[in-house]
Amino acid sequence: MASLCLNSLPPLPSSHPQKLLDPSSSSSSSSPHPSLSTKCTDLALKPIVVNGDPPTFVSAPDRRIVAVGDLHGDLGKARAALQMAGVLSSDDRDQWIGEDTVLVQLGDILDRGDEEIAILSLLRSLDSQAKANGGAVFQVNGNHETMNVEGDFRYVDMGAYDECSDFLEYLSDYAQDWDKAFTNWIVESRKWKEDRRRSKNHWDQWNVVKRQKGVIARSILFRQGGRLACELARHGVMLRVNNWVFCHGGLLPHHVAYGLERMNKEVSEWMRGLGDTEEESPDMPFIATRGYDSVVWSRLYSRDASDLEDYQINQISKILRETLEAAGAKGMVVGHTPQLSGINCEYDCSIWRVDVGMSSGVLDSRPEVLEIRGDKARVISSKRDRFHELQVADYV
């Protein structure tokens, strides 16, 4: 397996005040939590430092980093990937066992599957547990997250509408305690789904009222300023951990020039419904509200080099080098485009592609994850099924 040699983390921009991860809250704080600092001291590790809100620059000295690609509403495959990564218990209790590992999920949790909110809840729960052990869980929003906040439900599974209806009803029992309700959903969702399965009958697919109820529930939860839109707004569209850049579809030089923390902040504000960012910043890169700009380049990055002319390869390589240099990084990790050959790298392993189409709503392939330790990256995998390229040609 090819490896990528990394230098030490370049100094973080002085304009970004440093904040230490605090296990007692869902956001960063100005001082380390006792349990986190004790854990780091015991292991002779420096604490994880986060800059930006949402997180944009992360210093995680000497941490093992694991990257997980697109999950698309498949909770079973999500659990399998996390267990393969060595961060999730296999006893059905959803316990963090990754110690001080840093987990990064590359987006597209939504659409094509029916347990999207359960996955989001699981990752939030694991984040709290990881922080108590000197680790952390980060997410990067993909184009399907921004599509749903826009109200674009083209790829929503019918079961996902049911989950939205159940979740909205479930929330009424928790009054205003969002954090508790959201974290507990990964446990409660099993009962709700089983109850729904038992009550299902032949006429459900023709029940227009029930279908409309699900669409309304999803609209309420994911509209700008909605509960789940605000939950997604806690995460950016890109993240730099040490010398690695993580983004769903790919990063370009003009994104870096615009300002990575600025871009994350404006996407977050847009999701929260805090003003019209497009009117206030008409020159803002398209990715900052809809996420399609860099997706085009993700497809270029992800093409088989054998299909490209030498000058095309050189141009892509040049743009990639410029992007990484501007971002202060040595490597990029992307999702979005399902890889038939499994997780792989291109351009001297300066870009890694980790979407393997594991969701049953995409390719139903076996999970794979990317592990980064120091200056080396390796793929943790099992034997894979093979798919014809036509089967992924039309995926968005």
mmCIF file of C-alpha atoms in Angstrom:
data_model
loop_
_atom_site.group_PDB
_atom_site.id
_atom_site.type_symbol
_atom_site.label_atom_id
_atom_site.label_comp_id
_atom_site.label_asym_id
_atom_site.label_seq_id
_atom_site.Cartn_x
_atom_site.Cartn_y
_atom_site.Cartn_z
ATOM 1 C CA MET A 1 0.000 0.000 0.000
ATOM 2 C CA ALA A 2 1.339 3.397 -0.924
ATOM 3 C CA SER A 3 2.096 5.797 1.881
ATOM 4 C CA LEU A 4 2.148 9.567 2.055
ATOM 5 C CA CYS A 5 5.006 11.251 3.890
ATOM 6 C CA LEU A 6 3.896 14.298 5.848
ATOM 7 C CA ASN A 7 5.808 17.139 7.422
ATOM 8 C CA SER A 8 4.847 18.640 10.752
ATOM 9 C CA LEU A 9 1.690 20.753 10.947
ATOM 10 C CA PRO A 10 2.246 24.306 9.673
ATOM 11 C CA PRO A 11 1.435 27.025 12.229
ATOM 12 C CA LEU A 12 -2.282 27.736 12.417
ATOM 13 C CA PRO A 13 -3.355 31.189 11.268
ATOM 14 C CA SER A 14 -2.957 33.698 14.075
ATOM 15 C CA SER A 15 -6.438 35.045 13.361
ATOM 16 C CA HIS A 16 -7.959 31.782 14.580
ATOM 17 C CA PRO A 17 -7.890 31.663 18.397
ATOM 18 C CA GLN A 18 -7.096 28.201 19.689
ATOM 19 C CA LYS A 19 -9.739 26.246 21.579
ATOM 20 C CA LEU A 20 -9.344 22.903 23.302
ATOM 21 C CA LEU A 21 -11.876 20.110 22.910
ATOM 22 C CA ASP A 22 -14.058 19.876 26.002
ATOM 23 C CA PRO A 23 -15.804 16.564 26.753
ATOM 24 C CA SER A 24 -18.428 18.384 28.802
ATOM 25 C CA SER A 25 -19.915 20.240 25.855
ATOM 26 C CA SER A 26 -20.654 19.828 22.169
ATOM 27 C CA SER A 27 -18.405 22.758 21.224
ATOM 28 C CA SER A 28 -14.821 23.813 21.876
ATOM 29 C CA SER A 29 -13.773 25.700 24.989
ATOM 30 C CA SER A 30 -10.824 27.807 26.102
ATOM 31 C CA SER A 31 -9.444 25.273 28.573
ATOM 32 C CA PRO A 32 -9.048 21.495 28.629
ATOM 33 C CA HIS A 33 -11.551 19.328 30.468
ATOM 34 C CA PRO A 34 -9.904 17.432 33.394
ATOM 35 C CA SER A 35 -10.657 13.983 31.982
ATOM 36 C CA LEU A 36 -9.290 14.934 28.578
ATOM 37 C CA SER A 37 -6.136 16.586 29.891
ATOM 38 C CA THR A 38 -5.493 13.692 32.293
ATOM 39 C CA LYS A 39 -5.842 11.187 29.464
ATOM 40 C CA CYS A 40 -3.457 13.206 27.311
ATOM 41 C CA THR A 41 -0.960 13.495 30.167
ATOM 42 C CA ASP A 42 -1.055 9.769 30.837
ATOM 43 C CA LEU A 43 -0.249 9.045 27.211
ATOM 44 C CA ALA A 44 2.245 11.922 26.910
ATOM 45 C CA LEU A 45 -0.001 13.418 24.228
ATOM 46 C CA LYS A 46 -0.631 17.066 23.603
ATOM 47 C CA PRO A 47 -4.339 18.022 23.678
ATOM 48 C CA ILE A 48 -6.384 18.321 20.508
ATOM 49 C CA VAL A 49 -6.717 21.968 19.487
ATOM 50 C CA VAL A 50 -9.603 23.170 17.329
ATOM 51 C CA ASN A 51 -9.796 26.461 15.458
ATOM 52 C CA GLY A 52 -12.932 27.810 13.833
ATOM 53 C CA ASP A 53 -16.652 27.482 14.406
ATOM 54 C CA PRO A 54 -17.535 25.145 12.722
ATOM 55 C CA PRO A 55 -14.181 23.375 13.189
ATOM 56 C CA THR A 56 -11.821 24.197 10.337
ATOM 57 C CA PHE A 57 -8.246 23.687 11.545
ATOM 58 C CA VAL A 58 -7.437 20.885 13.973
ATOM 59 C CA SER A 59 -4.121 20.056 15.571
ATOM 60 C CA ALA A 60 -4.186 16.473 16.864
ATOM 61 C CA PRO A 61 -0.561 15.574 17.683
ATOM 62 C CA ASP A 62 0.378 11.892 17.527
ATOM 63 C CA ARG A 63 -3.230 10.789 17.001
ATOM 64 C CA ARG A 64 -4.382 7.930 14.852
ATOM 65 C CA ILE A 65 -6.789 9.350 12.251
ATOM 66 C CA VAL A 66 -9.518 7.287 10.585
ATOM 67 C CA ALA A 67 -11.542 8.514 7.587
ATOM 68 C CA VAL A 68 -14.934 7.021 6.683
ATOM 69 C CA GLY A 69 -16.660 7.789 3.398
ATOM 70 C CA ASP A 70 -20.286 8.225 2.317
ATOM 71 C CA LEU A 71 -22.857 6.356 4.458
ATOM 72 C CA HIS A 72 -26.173 7.303 2.790
ATOM 73 C CA GLY A 73 -28.601 6.290 5.499
ATOM 74 C CA ASP A 74 -27.304 2.742 6.000
ATOM 75 C CA LEU A 75 -26.858 2.361 9.764
ATOM 76 C CA GLY A 76 -25.766 -1.277 9.531
ATOM 77 C CA LYS A 77 -22.933 -0.437 7.135
ATOM 78 C CA ALA A 78 -22.027 2.614 9.213
ATOM 79 C CA ARG A 79 -21.621 0.444 12.291
ATOM 80 C CA ALA A 80 -19.644 -2.126 10.308
ATOM 81 C CA ALA A 81 -17.252 0.550 9.042
ATOM 82 C CA LEU A 82 -16.756 2.016 12.513
ATOM 83 C CA GLN A 83 -16.147 -1.429 13.994
ATOM 84 C CA MET A 84 -13.673 -2.175 11.212
ATOM 85 C CA ALA A 85 -11.956 1.094 12.114
ATOM 86 C CA GLY A 86 -11.636 -0.062 15.711
ATOM 87 C CA VAL A 87 -13.629 2.796 17.226
ATOM 88 C CA LEU A 88 -17.046 1.189 17.850
ATOM 89 C CA SER A 89 -17.842 -1.745 20.118
ATOM 90 C CA SER A 90 -19.333 -4.856 18.535
ATOM 91 C CA ASP A 91 -21.655 -5.643 21.457
ATOM 92 C CA ASP A 92 -24.587 -3.623 20.089
ATOM 93 C CA ARG A 93 -24.112 -0.971 22.794
ATOM 94 C CA ASP A 94 -22.550 1.647 20.459
ATOM 95 C CA GLN A 95 -19.619 2.339 22.787
ATOM 96 C CA TRP A 96 -16.507 4.246 21.701
ATOM 97 C CA ILE A 97 -13.457 1.973 21.921
ATOM 98 C CA GLY A 98 -11.102 4.104 19.821
ATOM 99 C CA GLU A 99 -9.355 5.725 22.801
ATOM 100 C CA ASP A 100 -7.617 8.886 21.478
ATOM 101 C CA THR A 101 -8.356 8.201 17.791
ATOM 102 C CA VAL A 102 -9.635 11.065 15.626
ATOM 103 C CA LEU A 103 -12.499 9.964 13.367
ATOM 104 C CA VAL A 104 -13.485 12.007 10.306
ATOM 105 C CA GLN A 105 -16.668 11.212 8.356
ATOM 106 C CA LEU A 106 -16.632 12.657 4.823
ATOM 107 C CA GLY A 107 -20.322 13.587 4.402
ATOM 108 C CA ASP A 108 -23.338 12.295 2.476
ATOM 109 C CA ILE A 109 -24.972 10.689 5.476
ATOM 110 C CA LEU A 110 -28.333 11.732 4.026
ATOM 111 C CA ASP A 111 -30.395 10.224 1.170
ATOM 112 C CA ARG A 112 -30.674 6.737 -0.371
ATOM 113 C CA GLY A 113 -31.190 5.057 3.038
ATOM 114 C CA ASP A 114 -33.753 5.025 5.846
ATOM 115 C CA GLU A 115 -31.705 5.557 9.040
ATOM 116 C CA GLU A 116 -30.056 8.915 8.418
ATOM 117 C CA ILE A 117 -30.964 10.589 11.721
ATOM 118 C CA ALA A 118 -29.853 7.481 13.620
ATOM 119 C CA ILE A 119 -26.388 7.746 12.021
ATOM 120 C CA LEU A 120 -26.153 11.445 12.866
ATOM 121 C CA SER A 121 -27.179 10.626 16.428
ATOM 122 C CA LEU A 122 -24.617 7.825 16.665
ATOM 123 C CA LEU A 123 -21.779 10.091 15.543
ATOM 124 C CA ARG A 124 -22.800 12.779 18.063
ATOM 125 C CA SER A 125 -22.849 10.183 20.852
ATOM 126 C CA LEU A 126 -19.456 8.820 19.826
ATOM 127 C CA ASP A 127 -18.023 12.345 19.731
ATOM 128 C CA SER A 128 -18.926 12.898 23.390
ATOM 129 C CA GLN A 129 -17.418 9.550 24.340
ATOM 130 C CA ALA A 130 -14.277 10.131 22.256
ATOM 131 C CA LYS A 131 -13.595 13.518 23.845
ATOM 132 C CA ALA A 132 -13.618 11.909 27.284
ATOM 133 C CA ASN A 133 -10.777 9.664 26.078
ATOM 134 C CA GLY A 134 -8.620 12.276 24.359
ATOM 135 C CA GLY A 135 -10.053 11.585 20.891
ATOM 136 C CA ALA A 136 -12.637 13.308 18.717
ATOM 137 C CA VAL A 137 -15.230 12.759 16.000
ATOM 138 C CA PHE A 138 -15.564 15.264 13.156
ATOM 139 C CA GLN A 139 -17.981 15.401 10.255
ATOM 140 C CA VAL A 140 -17.804 17.188 6.916
ATOM 141 C CA ASN A 141 -21.055 18.045 5.165
ATOM 142 C CA GLY A 142 -21.502 16.699 1.643
ATOM 143 C CA ASN A 143 -23.655 17.819 -1.257
ATOM 144 C CA HIS A 144 -26.597 15.694 -0.063
ATOM 145 C CA GLU A 145 -26.625 17.572 3.243
ATOM 146 C CA THR A 146 -26.818 20.924 1.464
ATOM 147 C CA MET A 147 -29.410 19.567 -0.991
ATOM 148 C CA ASN A 148 -31.747 18.607 1.851
ATOM 149 C CA VAL A 149 -31.400 21.986 3.552
ATOM 150 C CA GLU A 150 -32.350 23.494 0.197
ATOM 151 C CA GLY A 151 -35.459 21.290 0.161
ATOM 152 C CA ASP A 152 -34.165 19.069 -2.649
ATOM 153 C CA PHE A 153 -35.580 15.670 -1.672
ATOM 154 C CA ARG A 154 -35.049 13.850 -4.983
ATOM 155 C CA TYR A 155 -32.944 11.093 -3.444
ATOM 156 C CA VAL A 156 -34.833 10.588 -0.183
ATOM 157 C CA ASP A 157 -35.758 6.986 0.617
ATOM 158 C CA MET A 158 -39.402 6.434 1.600
ATOM 159 C CA GLY A 159 -38.249 4.921 4.879
ATOM 160 C CA ALA A 160 -36.355 8.123 5.624
ATOM 161 C CA TYR A 161 -39.623 10.064 5.508
ATOM 162 C CA ASP A 162 -40.980 7.617 8.083
ATOM 163 C CA GLU A 163 -37.925 8.188 10.273
ATOM 164 C CA CYS A 164 -38.498 11.960 10.075
ATOM 165 C CA SER A 165 -42.147 11.517 11.123
ATOM 166 C CA ASP A 166 -41.138 9.273 14.021
ATOM 167 C CA PHE A 167 -38.339 11.589 15.112
ATOM 168 C CA LEU A 168 -40.541 14.679 15.080
ATOM 169 C CA GLU A 169 -43.133 12.878 17.208
ATOM 170 C CA TYR A 170 -40.395 11.559 19.507
ATOM 171 C CA LEU A 171 -39.051 15.097 20.050
ATOM 172 C CA SER A 172 -42.320 16.183 21.652
ATOM 173 C CA ASP A 173 -41.478 14.008 24.671
ATOM 174 C CA TYR A 174 -38.252 15.905 25.315
ATOM 175 C CA ALA A 175 -39.594 19.462 25.405
ATOM 176 C CA GLN A 176 -36.615 21.720 24.688
ATOM 177 C CA ASP A 177 -33.811 19.295 25.647
ATOM 178 C CA TRP A 178 -32.453 18.883 22.126
ATOM 179 C CA ASP A 179 -29.035 17.492 23.040
ATOM 180 C CA LYS A 180 -30.492 14.719 25.162
ATOM 181 C CA ALA A 181 -33.163 13.864 22.611
ATOM 182 C CA PHE A 182 -30.780 13.827 19.671
ATOM 183 C CA THR A 183 -28.103 11.751 21.414
ATOM 184 C CA ASN A 184 -30.685 9.213 22.627
ATOM 185 C CA TRP A 185 -32.294 8.735 19.226
ATOM 186 C CA ILE A 186 -29.716 6.098 18.232
ATOM 187 C CA VAL A 187 -31.126 3.945 21.056
ATOM 188 C CA GLU A 188 -34.816 4.863 20.725
ATOM 189 C CA SER A 189 -34.925 4.607 16.930
ATOM 190 C CA ARG A 190 -34.736 0.810 17.098
ATOM 191 C CA LYS A 191 -38.051 0.604 18.962
ATOM 192 C CA TRP A 192 -39.730 3.162 16.694
ATOM 193 C CA LYS A 193 -38.595 1.348 13.569
ATOM 194 C CA GLU A 194 -39.721 -2.030 14.916
ATOM 195 C CA ASP A 195 -43.127 -0.626 15.901
ATOM 196 C CA ARG A 196 -43.474 0.865 12.430
ATOM 197 C CA ARG A 197 -42.522 -2.450 10.809
ATOM 198 C CA ARG A 198 -45.117 -4.353 12.856
ATOM 199 C CA SER A 199 -47.888 -1.899 12.011
ATOM 200 C CA LYS A 200 -47.064 -1.773 8.313
ATOM 201 C CA ASN A 201 -49.713 -3.136 5.954
ATOM 202 C CA HIS A 202 -50.254 -3.674 2.249
ATOM 203 C CA TRP A 203 -51.857 -0.260 1.780
ATOM 204 C CA ASP A 204 -49.042 1.830 3.280
ATOM 205 C CA GLN A 205 -47.429 2.504 -0.081
ATOM 206 C CA TRP A 206 -50.726 4.014 -1.251
ATOM 207 C CA ASN A 207 -51.306 6.071 1.893
ATOM 208 C CA VAL A 208 -50.978 9.589 0.496
ATOM 209 C CA VAL A 209 -51.671 11.241 3.853
ATOM 210 C CA LYS A 210 -48.896 9.280 5.527
ATOM 211 C CA ARG A 211 -46.495 10.145 2.728
ATOM 212 C CA GLN A 212 -47.370 13.840 2.945
ATOM 213 C CA LYS A 213 -46.843 13.721 6.707
ATOM 214 C CA GLY A 214 -43.311 12.410 6.155
ATOM 215 C CA VAL A 215 -42.507 15.101 3.604
ATOM 216 C CA ILE A 216 -43.804 17.809 5.954
ATOM 217 C CA ALA A 217 -41.809 16.394 8.870
ATOM 218 C CA ARG A 218 -38.633 16.343 6.781
ATOM 219 C CA SER A 219 -39.238 19.889 5.591
ATOM 220 C CA ILE A 220 -39.654 21.101 9.168
ATOM 221 C CA LEU A 221 -36.505 19.351 10.374
ATOM 222 C CA PHE A 222 -34.177 20.196 7.477
ATOM 223 C CA ARG A 223 -35.334 23.656 6.380
ATOM 224 C CA GLN A 224 -32.935 26.513 7.085
ATOM 225 C CA GLY A 225 -33.050 27.059 10.837
ATOM 226 C CA GLY A 226 -34.737 23.679 11.402
ATOM 227 C CA ARG A 227 -33.558 21.346 14.129
ATOM 228 C CA LEU A 228 -31.569 19.028 11.882
ATOM 229 C CA ALA A 229 -30.320 21.833 9.648
ATOM 230 C CA CYS A 230 -28.854 23.454 12.751
ATOM 231 C CA GLU A 231 -27.325 20.132 13.750
ATOM 232 C CA LEU A 232 -25.653 19.879 10.337
ATOM 233 C CA ALA A 233 -24.519 23.495 10.729
ATOM 234 C CA ARG A 234 -22.204 22.366 13.541
ATOM 235 C CA HIS A 235 -19.967 20.905 10.811
ATOM 236 C CA GLY A 236 -18.130 22.582 7.971
ATOM 237 C CA VAL A 237 -17.659 21.705 4.315
ATOM 238 C CA MET A 238 -13.944 21.162 4.837
ATOM 239 C CA LEU A 239 -11.586 20.321 7.672
ATOM 240 C CA ARG A 240 -7.826 20.273 8.038
ATOM 241 C CA VAL A 241 -6.456 17.833 10.612
ATOM 242 C CA ASN A 242 -2.695 18.153 10.963
ATOM 243 C CA ASN A 243 -1.402 18.014 7.368
ATOM 244 C CA TRP A 244 -4.499 16.429 5.871
ATOM 245 C CA VAL A 245 -7.437 18.201 4.244
ATOM 246 C CA PHE A 246 -10.795 16.425 4.412
ATOM 247 C CA CYS A 247 -13.650 17.527 2.134
ATOM 248 C CA HIS A 248 -16.529 15.761 0.468
ATOM 249 C CA GLY A 249 -16.006 16.559 -3.200
ATOM 250 C CA GLY A 250 -12.636 18.257 -3.444
ATOM 251 C CA LEU A 251 -11.072 21.615 -2.696
ATOM 252 C CA LEU A 252 -9.876 24.170 -5.259
ATOM 253 C CA PRO A 253 -7.464 27.112 -5.055
ATOM 254 C CA HIS A 254 -10.238 29.711 -5.161
ATOM 255 C CA HIS A 255 -11.890 28.112 -2.117
ATOM 256 C CA VAL A 256 -8.664 28.551 -0.155
ATOM 257 C CA ALA A 257 -8.283 32.110 -1.440
ATOM 258 C CA TYR A 258 -11.832 32.910 -0.325
ATOM 259 C CA GLY A 259 -11.009 31.675 3.171
ATOM 260 C CA LEU A 260 -11.672 28.186 4.489
ATOM 261 C CA GLU A 261 -12.904 29.268 7.906
ATOM 262 C CA ARG A 262 -14.963 32.021 6.287
ATOM 263 C CA MET A 263 -16.520 29.522 3.902
ATOM 264 C CA ASN A 264 -17.365 27.087 6.710
ATOM 265 C CA LYS A 265 -18.865 29.913 8.760
ATOM 266 C CA GLU A 266 -21.043 31.176 5.904
ATOM 267 C CA VAL A 267 -22.331 27.702 5.049
ATOM 268 C CA SER A 268 -23.164 27.189 8.716
ATOM 269 C CA GLU A 269 -25.000 30.510 8.914
ATOM 270 C CA TRP A 270 -26.888 29.681 5.728
ATOM 271 C CA MET A 271 -28.018 26.358 7.222
ATOM 272 C CA ARG A 272 -29.081 28.105 10.411
ATOM 273 C CA GLY A 273 -31.105 30.616 8.371
ATOM 274 C CA LEU A 274 -29.060 33.566 9.577
ATOM 275 C CA GLY A 275 -29.379 35.923 6.637
ATOM 276 C CA ASP A 276 -29.006 35.461 2.881
ATOM 277 C CA THR A 277 -25.306 34.778 2.367
ATOM 278 C CA GLU A 278 -25.617 34.845 -1.424
ATOM 279 C CA GLU A 279 -26.919 38.428 -1.376
ATOM 280 C CA GLU A 280 -24.394 39.561 1.220
ATOM 281 C CA SER A 281 -21.486 37.861 -0.592
ATOM 282 C CA PRO A 282 -22.392 37.605 -4.290
ATOM 283 C CA ASP A 283 -18.875 36.412 -5.212
ATOM 284 C CA MET A 284 -18.874 33.587 -2.701
ATOM 285 C CA PRO A 285 -17.829 30.222 -4.213
ATOM 286 C CA PHE A 286 -20.812 28.123 -5.182
ATOM 287 C CA ILE A 287 -19.795 25.357 -2.775
ATOM 288 C CA ALA A 288 -20.535 27.662 0.149
ATOM 289 C CA THR A 289 -24.275 27.260 -0.299
ATOM 290 C CA ARG A 290 -24.862 24.286 -2.563
ATOM 291 C CA GLY A 291 -21.701 22.257 -2.660
ATOM 292 C CA TYR A 292 -21.672 21.478 -6.392
ATOM 293 C CA ASP A 293 -18.667 23.595 -7.379
ATOM 294 C CA SER A 294 -15.960 21.243 -6.129
ATOM 295 C CA VAL A 295 -17.992 18.126 -6.905
ATOM 296 C CA VAL A 296 -17.183 18.662 -10.575
ATOM 297 C CA TRP A 297 -13.501 18.601 -9.708
ATOM 298 C CA SER A 298 -13.996 15.593 -7.488
ATOM 299 C CA ARG A 299 -15.042 13.683 -10.572
ATOM 300 C CA LEU A 300 -11.911 14.862 -12.408
ATOM 301 C CA TYR A 301 -9.710 13.947 -9.485
ATOM 302 C CA SER A 302 -11.411 10.573 -9.335
ATOM 303 C CA ARG A 303 -11.084 9.577 -12.956
ATOM 304 C CA ASP A 304 -8.776 6.755 -13.853
ATOM 305 C CA ALA A 305 -5.513 8.343 -14.944
ATOM 306 C CA SER A 306 -5.375 5.885 -17.862
ATOM 307 C CA ASP A 307 -8.364 7.702 -19.409
ATOM 308 C CA LEU A 308 -6.600 11.071 -19.372
ATOM 309 C CA GLU A 309 -4.060 12.664 -21.675
ATOM 310 C CA ASP A 310 -0.681 13.587 -20.199
ATOM 311 C CA TYR A 311 -1.436 17.306 -20.314
ATOM 312 C CA GLN A 312 -4.727 16.722 -18.458
ATOM 313 C CA ILE A 313 -2.962 14.727 -15.769
ATOM 314 C CA ASN A 314 -0.343 17.457 -15.428
ATOM 315 C CA GLN A 315 -3.013 20.173 -15.192
ATOM 316 C CA ILE A 316 -4.982 18.321 -12.527
ATOM 317 C CA SER A 317 -1.797 17.568 -10.617
ATOM 318 C CA LYS A 318 -0.781 21.225 -10.799
ATOM 319 C CA ILE A 319 -4.148 22.439 -9.483
ATOM 320 C CA LEU A 320 -4.032 19.855 -6.717
ATOM 321 C CA ARG A 321 -0.526 20.910 -5.682
ATOM 322 C CA GLU A 322 -1.558 24.569 -5.666
ATOM 323 C CA THR A 323 -4.607 23.785 -3.539
ATOM 324 C CA LEU A 324 -2.675 21.764 -0.985
ATOM 325 C CA GLU A 325 0.117 24.320 -0.765
ATOM 326 C CA ALA A 326 -2.377 27.147 -0.236
ATOM 327 C CA ALA A 327 -4.197 25.112 2.429
ATOM 328 C CA GLY A 328 -0.972 24.228 4.244
ATOM 329 C CA ALA A 329 -1.531 20.519 3.651
ATOM 330 C CA LYS A 330 0.302 17.562 2.165
ATOM 331 C CA GLY A 331 -2.676 15.371 1.305
ATOM 332 C CA MET A 332 -6.407 15.507 0.607
ATOM 333 C CA VAL A 333 -9.094 12.935 1.434
ATOM 334 C CA VAL A 334 -12.400 13.044 -0.487
ATOM 335 C CA GLY A 335 -15.623 11.066 -0.774
ATOM 336 C CA HIS A 336 -18.571 11.581 -3.149
ATOM 337 C CA THR A 337 -17.596 9.330 -6.074
ATOM 338 C CA PRO A 338 -17.948 5.551 -5.455
ATOM 339 C CA GLN A 339 -14.694 3.724 -6.153
ATOM 340 C CA LEU A 340 -15.090 0.313 -7.798
ATOM 341 C CA SER A 341 -11.571 -0.711 -6.810
ATOM 342 C CA GLY A 342 -11.967 0.290 -3.168
ATOM 343 C CA ILE A 343 -10.202 3.123 -1.383
ATOM 344 C CA ASN A 344 -7.272 4.311 -3.464
ATOM 345 C CA CYS A 345 -4.965 7.251 -4.113
ATOM 346 C CA GLU A 346 -3.736 9.168 -7.141
ATOM 347 C CA TYR A 347 -1.172 11.837 -8.058
ATOM 348 C CA ASP A 348 1.619 10.418 -5.889
ATOM 349 C CA CYS A 349 -0.975 9.703 -3.210
ATOM 350 C CA SER A 350 -1.636 13.388 -2.658
ATOM 351 C CA ILE A 351 -5.353 12.632 -2.920
ATOM 352 C CA TRP A 352 -7.189 9.664 -1.384
ATOM 353 C CA ARG A 353 -10.695 8.573 -2.433
ATOM 354 C CA VAL A 354 -12.641 6.868 0.326
ATOM 355 C CA ASP A 355 -16.224 6.512 -0.945
ATOM 356 C CA VAL A 356 -16.674 2.805 -1.661
ATOM 357 C CA GLY A 357 -20.459 2.933 -2.166
ATOM 358 C CA MET A 358 -21.048 0.862 0.959
ATOM 359 C CA SER A 359 -24.688 1.881 1.468
ATOM 360 C CA SER A 360 -27.331 -0.589 0.340
ATOM 361 C CA GLY A 361 -28.877 2.363 -1.494
ATOM 362 C CA VAL A 362 -25.745 2.839 -3.612
ATOM 363 C CA LEU A 363 -23.593 -0.238 -4.342
ATOM 364 C CA ASP A 364 -24.118 -2.260 -1.156
ATOM 365 C CA SER A 365 -20.387 -2.966 -1.116
ATOM 366 C CA ARG A 366 -18.357 -4.002 1.892
ATOM 367 C CA PRO A 367 -17.036 -1.159 4.056
ATOM 368 C CA GLU A 368 -13.481 0.132 3.898
ATOM 369 C CA VAL A 369 -11.820 2.879 5.918
ATOM 370 C CA LEU A 370 -8.602 4.861 5.606
ATOM 371 C CA GLU A 371 -6.231 4.839 8.572
ATOM 372 C CA ILE A 372 -3.536 7.485 9.001
ATOM 373 C CA ARG A 373 -0.732 6.997 11.488
ATOM 374 C CA GLY A 374 2.064 9.548 11.504
ATOM 375 C CA ASP A 375 3.421 9.737 7.948
ATOM 376 C CA LYS A 376 1.705 6.604 6.652
ATOM 377 C CA ALA A 377 -1.781 5.874 5.324
ATOM 378 C CA ARG A 378 -3.271 2.428 4.797
ATOM 379 C CA VAL A 379 -6.611 0.956 3.805
ATOM 380 C CA ILE A 380 -8.459 -1.294 6.244
ATOM 381 C CA SER A 381 -10.659 -3.524 4.105
ATOM 382 C CA SER A 382 -12.134 -6.912 3.388
ATOM 383 C CA LYS A 383 -12.627 -8.723 0.082
ATOM 384 C CA ARG A 384 -14.780 -6.579 -2.140
ATOM 385 C CA ASP A 385 -17.563 -7.227 -4.561
ATOM 386 C CA ARG A 386 -16.992 -5.987 -8.103
ATOM 387 C CA PHE A 387 -19.419 -3.762 -9.988
ATOM 388 C CA HIS A 388 -19.718 -2.672 -13.557
ATOM 389 C CA GLU A 389 -18.845 0.985 -14.066
ATOM 390 C CA LEU A 390 -22.257 1.737 -15.553
ATOM 391 C CA GLN A 391 -23.771 1.119 -12.145
ATOM 392 C CA VAL A 392 -22.117 4.246 -10.690
ATOM 393 C CA ALA A 393 -22.184 6.532 -13.712
ATOM 394 C CA ASP A 394 -25.358 8.387 -12.699
ATOM 395 C CA TYR A 395 -24.862 8.718 -8.954
ATOM 396 C CA VAL A 396 -24.950 12.291 -7.608
#
